[in-house]
Amino acid sequence: MNGTVTAVSSNGEHSFTKPNRDSITLLAGLGVEGDVHAGVTVKHRSRVAQDPTQPNLRQVHLIHEELFAEVGAAGFTVAPGDLGENITTRGIDLLGLPVGTLLRIGEAVLEVTGLRNPCLQIDNFEEGLLKQVVGRDGAGAVVRKAGIMSVVKDGGAVRPGDVITAELPTGPHRPLGRV
């Protein structure tokens, strides 16, 4: 299962969107160098308020570019970095990956930890967008489409155009849950 990096983004300040960069450097066990969410323990404000000692399972946020076309068809305009992701991808089913999948991207290796849990800031970005990225399936189960979260296993540079190779874990696969 392969894909491609279409954009990379980071921000050293708490802001919903992240500016696009020519490249980002991933640091093992920490996240994106210079990004406000990098660290061993949680950095997202709501999680810090709950328990600042929790491990940071949200070091790197990836989102599939195909989502932008999907929400675009509903009248929303979203571009890489707008939803706070660090890596925008194309051609890989991020939401279908199991927990523990290794993503080899550029010089780095990420381990998938779970789904991004979309927050109300998405509606602050564009009113009504939250309902486009989180909803319910036919059985009433919550469906989250705002990307996946990961931790950095091996650091290195990541750039637009880099190939993404997914290495599925051995044994029974656990579906992604929110992290």
mmCIF file of C-alpha atoms in Angstrom:
data_model
loop_
_atom_site.group_PDB
_atom_site.id
_atom_site.type_symbol
_atom_site.label_atom_id
_atom_site.label_comp_id
_atom_site.label_asym_id
_atom_site.label_seq_id
_atom_site.Cartn_x
_atom_site.Cartn_y
_atom_site.Cartn_z
ATOM 1 C CA MET A 1 0.000 0.000 0.000
ATOM 2 C CA ASN A 2 1.683 3.207 -1.184
ATOM 3 C CA GLY A 3 0.844 6.890 -1.403
ATOM 4 C CA THR A 4 2.522 10.244 -1.850
ATOM 5 C CA VAL A 5 3.128 13.295 0.321
ATOM 6 C CA THR A 6 1.455 16.322 -1.289
ATOM 7 C CA ALA A 7 2.287 18.908 1.404
ATOM 8 C CA VAL A 8 4.032 19.273 4.752
ATOM 9 C CA SER A 9 3.084 21.839 7.400
ATOM 10 C CA SER A 10 4.142 22.967 10.857
ATOM 11 C CA ASN A 11 3.567 25.820 13.269
ATOM 12 C CA GLY A 12 5.492 26.840 16.380
ATOM 13 C CA GLU A 13 2.444 28.639 17.797
ATOM 14 C CA HIS A 14 -0.993 27.407 18.856
ATOM 15 C CA SER A 15 -3.072 28.128 15.770
ATOM 16 C CA PHE A 16 -5.649 25.971 14.047
ATOM 17 C CA THR A 17 -3.992 26.075 10.636
ATOM 18 C CA LYS A 18 -0.358 25.317 9.851
ATOM 19 C CA PRO A 19 1.664 26.989 7.101
ATOM 20 C CA ASN A 20 3.034 24.772 4.341
ATOM 21 C CA ARG A 21 6.797 24.208 4.300
ATOM 22 C CA ASP A 22 9.350 22.981 1.770
ATOM 23 C CA SER A 23 10.190 20.193 4.242
ATOM 24 C CA ILE A 24 9.721 19.202 7.871
ATOM 25 C CA THR A 25 12.074 17.292 10.115
ATOM 26 C CA LEU A 26 10.607 14.545 12.275
ATOM 27 C CA LEU A 27 12.319 13.806 15.584
ATOM 28 C CA ALA A 28 12.125 10.278 17.037
ATOM 29 C CA GLY A 29 9.809 10.135 20.039
ATOM 30 C CA LEU A 30 8.902 13.826 19.768
ATOM 31 C CA GLY A 31 7.188 14.813 16.508
ATOM 32 C CA VAL A 32 7.780 17.659 14.063
ATOM 33 C CA GLU A 33 10.787 19.824 14.884
ATOM 34 C CA GLY A 34 9.617 23.316 15.850
ATOM 35 C CA ASP A 35 5.924 22.375 15.910
ATOM 36 C CA VAL A 36 3.862 23.358 18.944
ATOM 37 C CA HIS A 37 2.575 19.766 19.296
ATOM 38 C CA ALA A 38 6.012 18.124 19.463
ATOM 39 C CA GLY A 39 6.908 16.425 22.729
ATOM 40 C CA VAL A 40 6.952 13.209 24.724
ATOM 41 C CA THR A 41 3.802 14.183 26.635
ATOM 42 C CA VAL A 42 0.538 15.642 25.285
ATOM 43 C CA LYS A 43 0.623 19.164 23.867
ATOM 44 C CA HIS A 44 -2.957 19.666 22.679
ATOM 45 C CA ARG A 45 -4.493 22.185 25.072
ATOM 46 C CA SER A 46 -7.575 20.137 25.951
ATOM 47 C CA ARG A 47 -5.477 17.069 26.744
ATOM 48 C CA VAL A 48 -2.959 19.038 28.784
ATOM 49 C CA ALA A 49 -5.879 20.371 30.858
ATOM 50 C CA GLN A 50 -7.062 16.783 31.511
ATOM 51 C CA ASP A 51 -3.650 15.278 32.358
ATOM 52 C CA PRO A 52 -0.373 16.830 31.193
ATOM 53 C CA THR A 53 1.551 13.611 31.921
ATOM 54 C CA GLN A 54 -0.243 11.546 29.238
ATOM 55 C CA PRO A 55 2.042 10.188 26.507
ATOM 56 C CA ASN A 56 1.821 12.135 23.248
ATOM 57 C CA LEU A 57 0.185 9.732 20.787
ATOM 58 C CA ARG A 58 -0.573 12.708 18.505
ATOM 59 C CA GLN A 59 2.958 13.782 17.518
ATOM 60 C CA VAL A 60 2.264 13.878 13.767
ATOM 61 C CA HIS A 61 -1.145 14.431 12.149
ATOM 62 C CA LEU A 62 -1.698 13.073 8.627
ATOM 63 C CA ILE A 63 -4.730 13.825 6.474
ATOM 64 C CA HIS A 64 -5.691 12.513 3.039
ATOM 65 C CA GLU A 65 -5.990 15.123 0.301
ATOM 66 C CA GLU A 66 -8.999 13.242 -1.083
ATOM 67 C CA LEU A 67 -10.997 14.624 1.867
ATOM 68 C CA PHE A 68 -10.553 18.142 0.464
ATOM 69 C CA ALA A 69 -12.336 17.142 -2.749
ATOM 70 C CA GLU A 70 -15.087 15.435 -0.744
ATOM 71 C CA VAL A 71 -15.813 18.498 1.396
ATOM 72 C CA GLY A 72 -15.328 20.710 -1.672
ATOM 73 C CA ALA A 73 -18.256 18.937 -3.322
ATOM 74 C CA ALA A 74 -20.335 20.095 -0.339
ATOM 75 C CA GLY A 75 -19.218 23.707 -0.848
ATOM 76 C CA PHE A 76 -16.255 23.945 1.535
ATOM 77 C CA THR A 77 -12.780 25.144 0.622
ATOM 78 C CA VAL A 78 -9.956 23.334 2.418
ATOM 79 C CA ALA A 79 -6.291 23.238 1.424
ATOM 80 C CA PRO A 80 -3.211 21.484 2.875
ATOM 81 C CA GLY A 81 -2.429 22.686 6.398
ATOM 82 C CA ASP A 82 -5.866 24.278 6.882
ATOM 83 C CA LEU A 83 -7.067 21.578 9.298
ATOM 84 C CA GLY A 84 -3.833 21.589 11.299
ATOM 85 C CA GLU A 85 -2.241 18.523 9.740
ATOM 86 C CA ASN A 86 1.520 18.088 9.427
ATOM 87 C CA ILE A 87 1.483 15.767 6.405
ATOM 88 C CA THR A 88 -1.056 15.808 3.583
ATOM 89 C CA THR A 89 -1.192 12.580 1.567
ATOM 90 C CA ARG A 90 -2.656 11.236 -1.659
ATOM 91 C CA GLY A 91 -3.398 7.688 -2.767
ATOM 92 C CA ILE A 92 -3.242 5.870 0.574
ATOM 93 C CA ASP A 93 -6.296 4.876 2.628
ATOM 94 C CA LEU A 94 -5.161 6.388 5.922
ATOM 95 C CA LEU A 95 -8.490 5.785 7.662
ATOM 96 C CA GLY A 96 -8.396 2.079 6.741
ATOM 97 C CA LEU A 97 -5.003 1.400 8.328
ATOM 98 C CA PRO A 98 -4.854 -0.601 11.562
ATOM 99 C CA VAL A 99 -3.212 0.602 14.780
ATOM 100 C CA GLY A 100 0.525 -0.067 14.708
ATOM 101 C CA THR A 101 0.972 0.357 10.942
ATOM 102 C CA LEU A 102 4.418 1.715 10.112
ATOM 103 C CA LEU A 103 4.520 4.479 7.522
ATOM 104 C CA ARG A 104 7.877 4.927 5.809
ATOM 105 C CA ILE A 105 7.981 8.484 4.486
ATOM 106 C CA GLY A 106 11.130 10.084 3.142
ATOM 107 C CA GLU A 107 13.820 9.410 5.738
ATOM 108 C CA ALA A 108 11.341 8.890 8.591
ATOM 109 C CA VAL A 109 9.187 6.110 10.023
ATOM 110 C CA LEU A 110 5.875 6.817 11.780
ATOM 111 C CA GLU A 111 3.714 4.439 13.785
ATOM 112 C CA VAL A 112 -0.043 4.961 13.434
ATOM 113 C CA THR A 113 -1.741 5.406 16.823
ATOM 114 C CA GLY A 114 -5.343 6.274 15.936
ATOM 115 C CA LEU A 115 -7.863 8.672 14.450
ATOM 116 C CA ARG A 116 -7.893 12.408 14.956
ATOM 117 C CA ASN A 117 -10.855 13.365 17.063
ATOM 118 C CA PRO A 118 -12.238 16.459 15.274
ATOM 119 C CA CYS A 119 -13.055 19.415 17.508
ATOM 120 C CA LEU A 120 -15.274 22.496 17.343
ATOM 121 C CA GLN A 121 -12.364 24.580 16.013
ATOM 122 C CA ILE A 122 -13.165 23.041 12.622
ATOM 123 C CA ASP A 123 -16.462 24.954 12.603
ATOM 124 C CA ASN A 124 -14.594 28.119 13.622
ATOM 125 C CA PHE A 125 -12.475 27.628 10.492
ATOM 126 C CA GLU A 126 -15.559 27.157 8.279
ATOM 127 C CA GLU A 127 -19.081 26.917 9.703
ATOM 128 C CA GLY A 128 -20.640 23.476 9.110
ATOM 129 C CA LEU A 129 -17.363 21.757 8.211
ATOM 130 C CA LEU A 130 -17.333 19.650 11.388
ATOM 131 C CA LYS A 131 -20.424 17.748 10.165
ATOM 132 C CA GLN A 132 -18.510 16.926 6.976
ATOM 133 C CA VAL A 133 -15.545 15.374 8.796
ATOM 134 C CA VAL A 134 -17.411 13.554 11.560
ATOM 135 C CA GLY A 135 -20.747 11.820 11.236
ATOM 136 C CA ARG A 136 -22.457 8.477 11.700
ATOM 137 C CA ASP A 137 -22.649 5.386 9.547
ATOM 138 C CA GLY A 138 -25.810 3.380 8.804
ATOM 139 C CA ALA A 139 -25.504 1.560 12.142
ATOM 140 C CA GLY A 140 -25.184 4.801 14.088
ATOM 141 C CA ALA A 141 -21.463 4.456 14.825
ATOM 142 C CA VAL A 142 -19.356 7.628 14.792
ATOM 143 C CA VAL A 143 -17.209 8.014 11.661
ATOM 144 C CA ARG A 144 -14.177 10.306 11.932
ATOM 145 C CA LYS A 145 -12.616 11.437 8.631
ATOM 146 C CA ALA A 146 -10.234 14.209 9.776
ATOM 147 C CA GLY A 147 -7.090 12.113 9.438
ATOM 148 C CA ILE A 148 -4.901 9.952 11.618
ATOM 149 C CA MET A 149 -2.356 10.497 14.350
ATOM 150 C CA SER A 150 1.062 8.915 14.722
ATOM 151 C CA VAL A 151 4.310 8.882 16.685
ATOM 152 C CA VAL A 152 7.795 9.175 15.225
ATOM 153 C CA LYS A 153 9.796 5.939 15.436
ATOM 154 C CA ASP A 154 12.719 7.057 13.242
ATOM 155 C CA GLY A 155 13.355 10.693 12.511
ATOM 156 C CA GLY A 156 14.311 12.408 9.291
ATOM 157 C CA ALA A 157 13.222 14.883 6.648
ATOM 158 C CA VAL A 158 9.846 14.654 4.877
ATOM 159 C CA ARG A 159 9.046 16.626 1.723
ATOM 160 C CA PRO A 160 6.227 16.949 -0.794
ATOM 161 C CA GLY A 161 6.650 14.233 -3.419
ATOM 162 C CA ASP A 162 8.029 11.663 -0.966
ATOM 163 C CA VAL A 163 6.599 8.163 -1.365
ATOM 164 C CA ILE A 164 4.673 6.705 1.580
ATOM 165 C CA THR A 165 4.932 2.960 2.126
ATOM 166 C CA ALA A 166 2.630 1.306 4.660
ATOM 167 C CA GLU A 167 3.854 -1.755 6.531
ATOM 168 C CA LEU A 168 0.938 -3.475 8.270
ATOM 169 C CA PRO A 169 1.503 -4.991 11.721
ATOM 170 C CA THR A 170 1.664 -8.746 12.188
ATOM 171 C CA GLY A 171 -1.068 -10.568 14.060
ATOM 172 C CA PRO A 172 -4.668 -9.488 14.395
ATOM 173 C CA HIS A 173 -5.293 -5.950 13.170
ATOM 174 C CA ARG A 174 -6.959 -3.482 15.524
ATOM 175 C CA PRO A 175 -9.092 -0.827 13.828
ATOM 176 C CA LEU A 176 -8.272 2.790 14.521
ATOM 177 C CA GLY A 177 -10.000 4.484 17.424
ATOM 178 C CA ARG A 178 -9.798 8.128 18.466
ATOM 179 C CA VAL A 179 -6.669 9.328 20.225
#
